[in-house]
Amino acid sequence: MLETLSHKGRVIPHVPHIGFAEIDAQLSWKGVADALLDGHRGHRAVHDDLWLEHESKGFFNRCALIPGLGLATKSVTVFPQNRDASPPRPAIQGAVCLFDDQSGELLAILDGELVTKWKTTGDSILGARLLARPDSKHLLIVGAGTVGGHAIDAYCELFPTLETINIWNRSADGADALVHSNQHRCPRVARVLDLAEAVGKADIVACATMSPDPIISGAWANPGCHFDLVGAFLPHMREADNDLLLASKIYVDSRKSTFHDIGELAIPLSEGVITKQDVLGDYYDLCHTSIPRHADDITLLKNGGGGHLDLMCAHYIYTAYLQSHS
């Protein structure tokens, strides 16, 4: 049982603050993918965002309600100048408040970085689980940042058939560091220099960069490849060029999160390269219907996030936390 507090004779449940140390090692990528799958098979979420900005400082809020699952608000501050402070402080900080949707009770406060870690890559791995060939052997990760590192863990867990994991990054040092930290891996992890050649050999391409311009061309795509696009989260950013969009069967995690505010789709939609009808489904479609996949189909999933995904993930983490304290 969780500890309780006493106030004026009343017993008040202690609201846990759940951080990395409390639960991270007890979570799994299969577990979070299952939680997102089950969440999309339940009641449809109501979710919305609020962004406040003042003097280069930002305050980003994502809210969601799913009947039977709960309510959540993820609040994140973006203070770029913190990097130049003495001592330096994190530029991005945040937390997720999880509430009971029947009583309104605050159930837990979760570290924002914890939820974002498992939600972001869990989102992508669910898309690959639903769309990629289950016997995929060759994974290419484009971008050697934090998300790229998490992607290695996630894809190894969900795709035991993998034989090679290649890393491409603009900075050779970044790619080498990620390869070095995964030397123990089986399958083999290696750095590649030729992005076009690596894309052409891949069964799955996980792209997690900060690129403002497309870096993946449809002309390079291997028939049957699945593209997991995680970066390009701002209106001016893109990772895939028009040729890749036109060559792919396009899916998104959430239409609401991806059509208007994310350049990956907003730009080609505004230019008439694709239409909303070219997006064949989101997770509410994919999690209810088996999608036929032909061997040569190129599939593309745009990971745009959304407060409902944070809620599903927070509920999964909270449930695991309760189980570990029972």
Coordinates of C-alpha atoms in Angstrom, one line a residue:
M1 CA 0.0 0.0 0.0
L2 CA 1.1 3.6 -0.6
E3 CA 1.9 5.7 2.4
T4 CA -0.8 8.1 3.7
L5 CA -0.8 11.4 5.3
S6 CA -3.0 12.7 8.1
H7 CA -4.6 16.1 8.3
K8 CA -7.1 17.2 11.0
G9 CA -8.1 13.6 11.6
R10 CA -8.6 12.8 7.9
V11 CA -6.5 10.1 6.2
I12 CA -5.3 11.6 2.9
P13 CA -3.7 9.3 0.3
H14 CA -0.1 10.3 -0.4
V15 CA 0.3 11.4 -4.0
P16 CA 3.4 9.8 -5.4
H17 CA 6.0 11.7 -7.4
I18 CA 7.2 9.1 -9.9
G19 CA 10.6 9.6 -11.5
F20 CA 13.2 7.5 -13.3
A21 CA 14.6 6.0 -10.2
E22 CA 11.3 4.7 -9.0
I23 CA 10.1 2.8 -12.1
D24 CA 12.2 3.1 -15.3
A25 CA 13.9 -0.2 -15.0
Q26 CA 10.6 -2.0 -14.5
L27 CA 9.1 -0.8 -17.8
S28 CA 9.3 -2.5 -21.2
W29 CA 8.8 -1.4 -24.8
K30 CA 6.4 -4.3 -25.4
G31 CA 4.5 -3.1 -22.3
V32 CA 4.1 0.5 -23.4
A33 CA 3.2 -0.6 -27.0
D34 CA 0.5 -2.9 -25.5
A35 CA -0.8 0.0 -23.4
L36 CA -1.0 2.3 -26.4
L37 CA -2.7 -0.4 -28.4
D38 CA -5.3 -1.1 -25.6
G39 CA -5.8 2.7 -25.1
H40 CA -6.8 3.1 -28.8
R41 CA -9.2 0.2 -28.6
G42 CA -11.1 1.9 -25.8
H43 CA -13.0 5.2 -25.7
R44 CA -11.9 7.9 -28.1
A45 CA -9.8 10.5 -26.4
V46 CA -10.6 14.2 -26.1
H47 CA -7.3 16.1 -26.2
D48 CA -6.0 19.6 -26.9
D49 CA -2.8 21.7 -26.6
L50 CA -1.9 25.1 -25.2
W51 CA 1.3 27.0 -26.0
L52 CA 2.3 30.2 -24.2
E53 CA 5.4 32.2 -25.2
H54 CA 7.0 35.2 -23.7
E55 CA 10.5 36.6 -24.3
S56 CA 11.8 33.4 -25.9
K57 CA 10.5 31.4 -23.0
G58 CA 7.8 28.8 -23.7
F59 CA 5.2 26.9 -21.7
F60 CA 3.6 24.0 -23.4
N61 CA 0.6 22.1 -22.1
R62 CA -1.0 18.9 -23.4
C63 CA -4.3 17.8 -21.9
A64 CA -6.4 14.6 -22.5
L65 CA -9.4 12.8 -21.2
I66 CA -10.2 9.1 -21.9
P67 CA -13.2 7.7 -20.1
G68 CA -12.2 4.8 -18.0
L69 CA -8.5 5.6 -18.2
G70 CA -8.2 9.0 -16.7
L71 CA -7.2 12.6 -17.3
A72 CA -3.7 14.0 -17.7
T73 CA -2.0 17.2 -18.2
K74 CA 1.6 17.4 -19.3
S75 CA 3.2 20.8 -18.7
V76 CA 6.6 21.6 -20.1
T77 CA 8.7 24.7 -19.8
V78 CA 11.2 25.5 -22.6
F79 CA 13.8 28.0 -21.4
P80 CA 16.7 27.9 -23.9
Q81 CA 18.7 30.4 -21.9
N82 CA 19.1 27.9 -19.1
R83 CA 22.0 26.3 -21.0
D84 CA 24.0 29.5 -20.5
A85 CA 23.2 29.9 -16.8
S86 CA 25.9 29.3 -14.2
P87 CA 25.6 26.5 -13.4
P88 CA 23.8 25.4 -16.5
R89 CA 20.2 24.1 -16.0
P90 CA 18.0 22.0 -18.2
A91 CA 16.4 23.9 -21.1
I92 CA 13.3 21.6 -21.0
Q93 CA 11.6 20.6 -17.8
G94 CA 8.2 19.3 -17.1
A95 CA 5.7 17.0 -15.3
V96 CA 2.6 15.0 -15.9
C97 CA -0.4 15.2 -13.5
L98 CA -2.6 12.0 -13.7
F99 CA -6.1 12.2 -12.4
D100 CA -8.9 9.8 -11.9
D101 CA -11.7 10.6 -14.4
Q102 CA -14.5 9.5 -12.0
S103 CA -13.6 11.3 -8.8
G104 CA -11.2 14.0 -10.1
E105 CA -8.6 12.8 -7.6
L106 CA -4.9 13.5 -8.3
L107 CA -3.4 10.0 -8.6
A108 CA 0.3 10.8 -9.3
I109 CA 2.8 13.4 -10.5
L110 CA 5.1 11.8 -13.0
D111 CA 8.4 13.2 -14.2
G112 CA 7.9 14.7 -17.7
E113 CA 11.1 13.3 -19.1
L114 CA 10.1 9.8 -18.0
V115 CA 6.7 9.9 -19.7
T116 CA 8.1 11.6 -22.8
K117 CA 10.8 8.9 -23.2
W118 CA 8.4 6.0 -23.1
K119 CA 5.6 7.8 -25.0
T120 CA 7.8 9.0 -27.9
T121 CA 9.5 5.8 -28.7
G122 CA 6.5 3.7 -27.7
D123 CA 4.4 5.6 -30.2
S124 CA 6.9 4.7 -33.0
I125 CA 7.3 1.1 -32.0
L126 CA 3.5 0.6 -32.0
G127 CA 3.5 1.9 -35.6
A128 CA 6.3 -0.4 -36.6
R129 CA 4.5 -3.3 -34.9
L130 CA 1.4 -2.6 -36.9
L131 CA 2.9 -1.7 -40.3
A132 CA 6.5 -3.1 -40.7
R133 CA 7.2 -6.5 -41.9
P134 CA 7.4 -8.7 -38.7
D135 CA 10.5 -10.5 -40.1
S136 CA 12.4 -7.3 -40.7
K137 CA 16.2 -7.9 -40.5
H138 CA 17.8 -4.5 -41.2
L139 CA 17.2 -1.4 -39.1
L140 CA 18.6 2.1 -40.0
I141 CA 18.5 4.8 -37.3
V142 CA 18.9 8.3 -38.7
G143 CA 19.9 10.6 -35.9
A144 CA 22.2 9.6 -32.9
G145 CA 20.5 11.6 -30.2
T146 CA 18.6 10.4 -27.2
V147 CA 15.6 9.2 -29.2
G148 CA 17.9 7.2 -31.5
G149 CA 19.4 5.4 -28.4
H150 CA 15.9 4.5 -27.1
A151 CA 15.0 3.3 -30.6
I152 CA 17.8 0.7 -30.5
D153 CA 16.4 -0.7 -27.2
A154 CA 12.8 -0.7 -28.5
Y155 CA 13.4 -2.2 -31.9
C156 CA 15.6 -5.0 -30.5
E157 CA 12.8 -5.9 -28.0
L158 CA 10.0 -5.9 -30.5
F159 CA 11.8 -7.2 -33.6
P160 CA 13.9 -10.2 -32.5
T161 CA 14.6 -11.0 -36.2
L162 CA 16.9 -8.0 -36.6
E163 CA 20.4 -8.9 -37.8
T164 CA 21.9 -5.4 -38.3
I165 CA 21.4 -1.9 -36.9
N166 CA 23.0 0.9 -38.8
I167 CA 23.4 4.4 -37.5
W168 CA 23.7 7.5 -39.6
N169 CA 24.2 10.9 -38.1
R170 CA 25.5 14.3 -39.4
S171 CA 28.1 14.3 -36.7
A172 CA 30.4 11.3 -36.9
D173 CA 31.3 11.7 -33.2
G174 CA 27.6 11.4 -32.3
A175 CA 27.2 8.2 -34.3
D176 CA 30.4 6.7 -33.0
A177 CA 29.3 7.4 -29.4
L178 CA 26.0 5.6 -29.9
V179 CA 27.7 2.7 -31.6
H180 CA 30.2 2.5 -28.8
S181 CA 27.5 2.4 -26.1
N182 CA 25.8 -0.4 -27.9
Q183 CA 28.8 -2.6 -28.6
H184 CA 27.3 -5.4 -26.5
R185 CA 24.3 -5.7 -28.8
C186 CA 23.3 -8.6 -30.9
P187 CA 22.4 -7.7 -33.7
R188 CA 25.5 -5.8 -34.7
V189 CA 25.4 -2.0 -34.4
A190 CA 27.6 0.0 -36.9
R191 CA 28.0 3.5 -38.2
V192 CA 27.3 4.1 -41.9
L193 CA 28.5 7.0 -44.1
D194 CA 26.3 6.8 -47.2
L195 CA 22.7 7.6 -46.2
A196 CA 21.2 6.8 -49.6
E197 CA 22.9 3.4 -49.7
A198 CA 21.8 2.6 -46.1
V199 CA 18.2 3.6 -46.8
G200 CA 18.2 1.3 -49.8
K201 CA 19.2 -1.7 -47.7
A202 CA 16.9 -1.1 -44.8
D203 CA 13.7 -2.9 -43.8
I204 CA 12.9 -0.2 -41.2
V205 CA 14.1 3.4 -41.1
A206 CA 13.7 5.2 -37.8
C207 CA 14.4 8.9 -38.4
A208 CA 14.8 11.1 -35.3
T209 CA 16.5 14.4 -36.3
M210 CA 16.1 18.1 -35.9
S211 CA 16.4 18.7 -39.6
P212 CA 14.5 21.6 -41.0
D213 CA 14.7 20.2 -44.6
P214 CA 14.0 16.7 -46.0
I215 CA 16.9 14.4 -45.7
I216 CA 15.2 11.1 -46.8
S217 CA 14.4 10.7 -50.4
G218 CA 11.8 8.4 -51.8
A219 CA 14.2 7.6 -54.7
W220 CA 16.3 5.6 -52.1
A221 CA 13.5 3.6 -50.6
N222 CA 13.7 -0.2 -50.5
P223 CA 10.4 -1.9 -51.6
G224 CA 8.7 -3.2 -48.5
C225 CA 10.4 -0.7 -46.1
H226 CA 8.7 1.0 -43.2
F227 CA 9.6 4.6 -42.3
D228 CA 9.2 5.7 -38.7
L229 CA 9.4 9.5 -38.7
V230 CA 9.9 10.9 -35.2
G231 CA 11.6 14.3 -35.8
A232 CA 10.1 17.3 -37.6
F233 CA 7.8 18.3 -34.7
L234 CA 7.6 22.0 -35.7
P235 CA 5.7 23.7 -38.6
H236 CA 8.9 24.4 -40.6
M237 CA 10.5 21.0 -40.2
R238 CA 10.5 17.9 -42.5
E239 CA 12.5 14.7 -42.7
A240 CA 10.9 13.0 -45.8
D241 CA 10.7 14.5 -49.2
N242 CA 7.7 14.6 -51.5
D243 CA 8.8 11.6 -53.4
L244 CA 8.8 9.5 -50.3
L245 CA 5.3 10.6 -49.3
L246 CA 4.0 9.9 -52.8
A247 CA 5.6 6.4 -52.8
S248 CA 4.3 5.5 -49.4
K249 CA 1.1 4.3 -47.7
I250 CA 0.9 7.1 -45.2
Y251 CA -0.4 6.7 -41.6
V252 CA -0.3 8.9 -38.6
D253 CA -0.6 8.4 -34.8
S254 CA -3.2 11.2 -34.6
R255 CA -4.8 13.3 -37.4
K256 CA -5.3 16.1 -34.9
S257 CA -1.6 16.2 -33.9
T258 CA -0.1 15.9 -37.4
F259 CA -2.2 17.7 -40.0
H260 CA -1.8 21.4 -39.0
D261 CA 1.2 22.0 -36.7
I262 CA 3.8 19.6 -38.0
G263 CA 5.7 20.5 -41.2
E264 CA 6.1 16.8 -42.3
L265 CA 2.4 16.8 -43.4
A266 CA 1.3 20.4 -43.1
I267 CA 3.7 21.7 -45.8
P268 CA 2.9 19.1 -48.5
L269 CA -0.8 19.4 -47.6
S270 CA -0.6 23.2 -48.1
E271 CA 1.2 22.8 -51.3
G272 CA -1.2 20.2 -52.7
V273 CA 1.4 17.5 -53.0
I274 CA -0.9 15.2 -50.9
T275 CA -4.4 15.5 -49.6
K276 CA -5.9 14.5 -46.2
Q277 CA -7.4 11.5 -48.0
D278 CA -3.9 10.2 -48.8
V279 CA -3.4 9.6 -45.1
L280 CA -5.0 6.1 -44.9
G281 CA -5.5 6.0 -41.1
D282 CA -4.4 6.8 -37.6
Y283 CA -4.0 4.6 -34.6
Y284 CA -7.8 4.5 -33.9
D285 CA -8.1 2.9 -37.4
L286 CA -5.0 0.7 -37.2
C287 CA -5.8 -0.7 -33.7
H288 CA -9.3 -1.8 -34.7
T289 CA -8.6 -3.1 -38.2
S290 CA -6.1 -5.5 -39.6
I291 CA -4.2 -3.7 -42.4
P292 CA -3.3 -5.9 -45.4
R293 CA 0.4 -5.5 -46.2
H294 CA 1.8 -6.5 -49.6
A295 CA 5.5 -7.5 -49.7
D296 CA 6.5 -4.4 -51.7
D297 CA 4.4 -1.8 -49.8
I298 CA 6.3 1.1 -48.5
T299 CA 4.7 2.3 -45.3
L300 CA 5.2 5.6 -43.4
L301 CA 4.1 6.5 -39.9
K302 CA 4.4 10.1 -38.8
N303 CA 4.8 10.2 -35.0
G304 CA 3.3 13.5 -34.0
G305 CA 2.4 12.7 -30.4
G306 CA -0.6 14.1 -28.5
G307 CA -1.8 14.5 -24.9
H308 CA -3.9 11.2 -25.2
L309 CA -0.7 9.3 -25.8
D310 CA 0.9 10.9 -22.8
L311 CA -2.2 9.9 -20.8
M312 CA -2.0 6.3 -22.0
C313 CA 1.7 6.1 -21.2
A314 CA 1.3 7.8 -17.8
H315 CA -1.5 5.3 -16.9
Y316 CA 0.8 2.4 -17.9
I317 CA 3.7 3.8 -15.7
Y318 CA 1.4 4.5 -12.8
T319 CA -0.1 0.9 -12.9
A320 CA 3.4 -0.5 -13.0
Y321 CA 4.3 1.7 -10.0
L322 CA 1.3 0.5 -8.0
Q323 CA 2.2 -3.1 -8.8
S324 CA 5.8 -2.6 -7.6
H325 CA 4.5 -1.2 -4.3
S326 CA 1.8 -3.7 -3.6

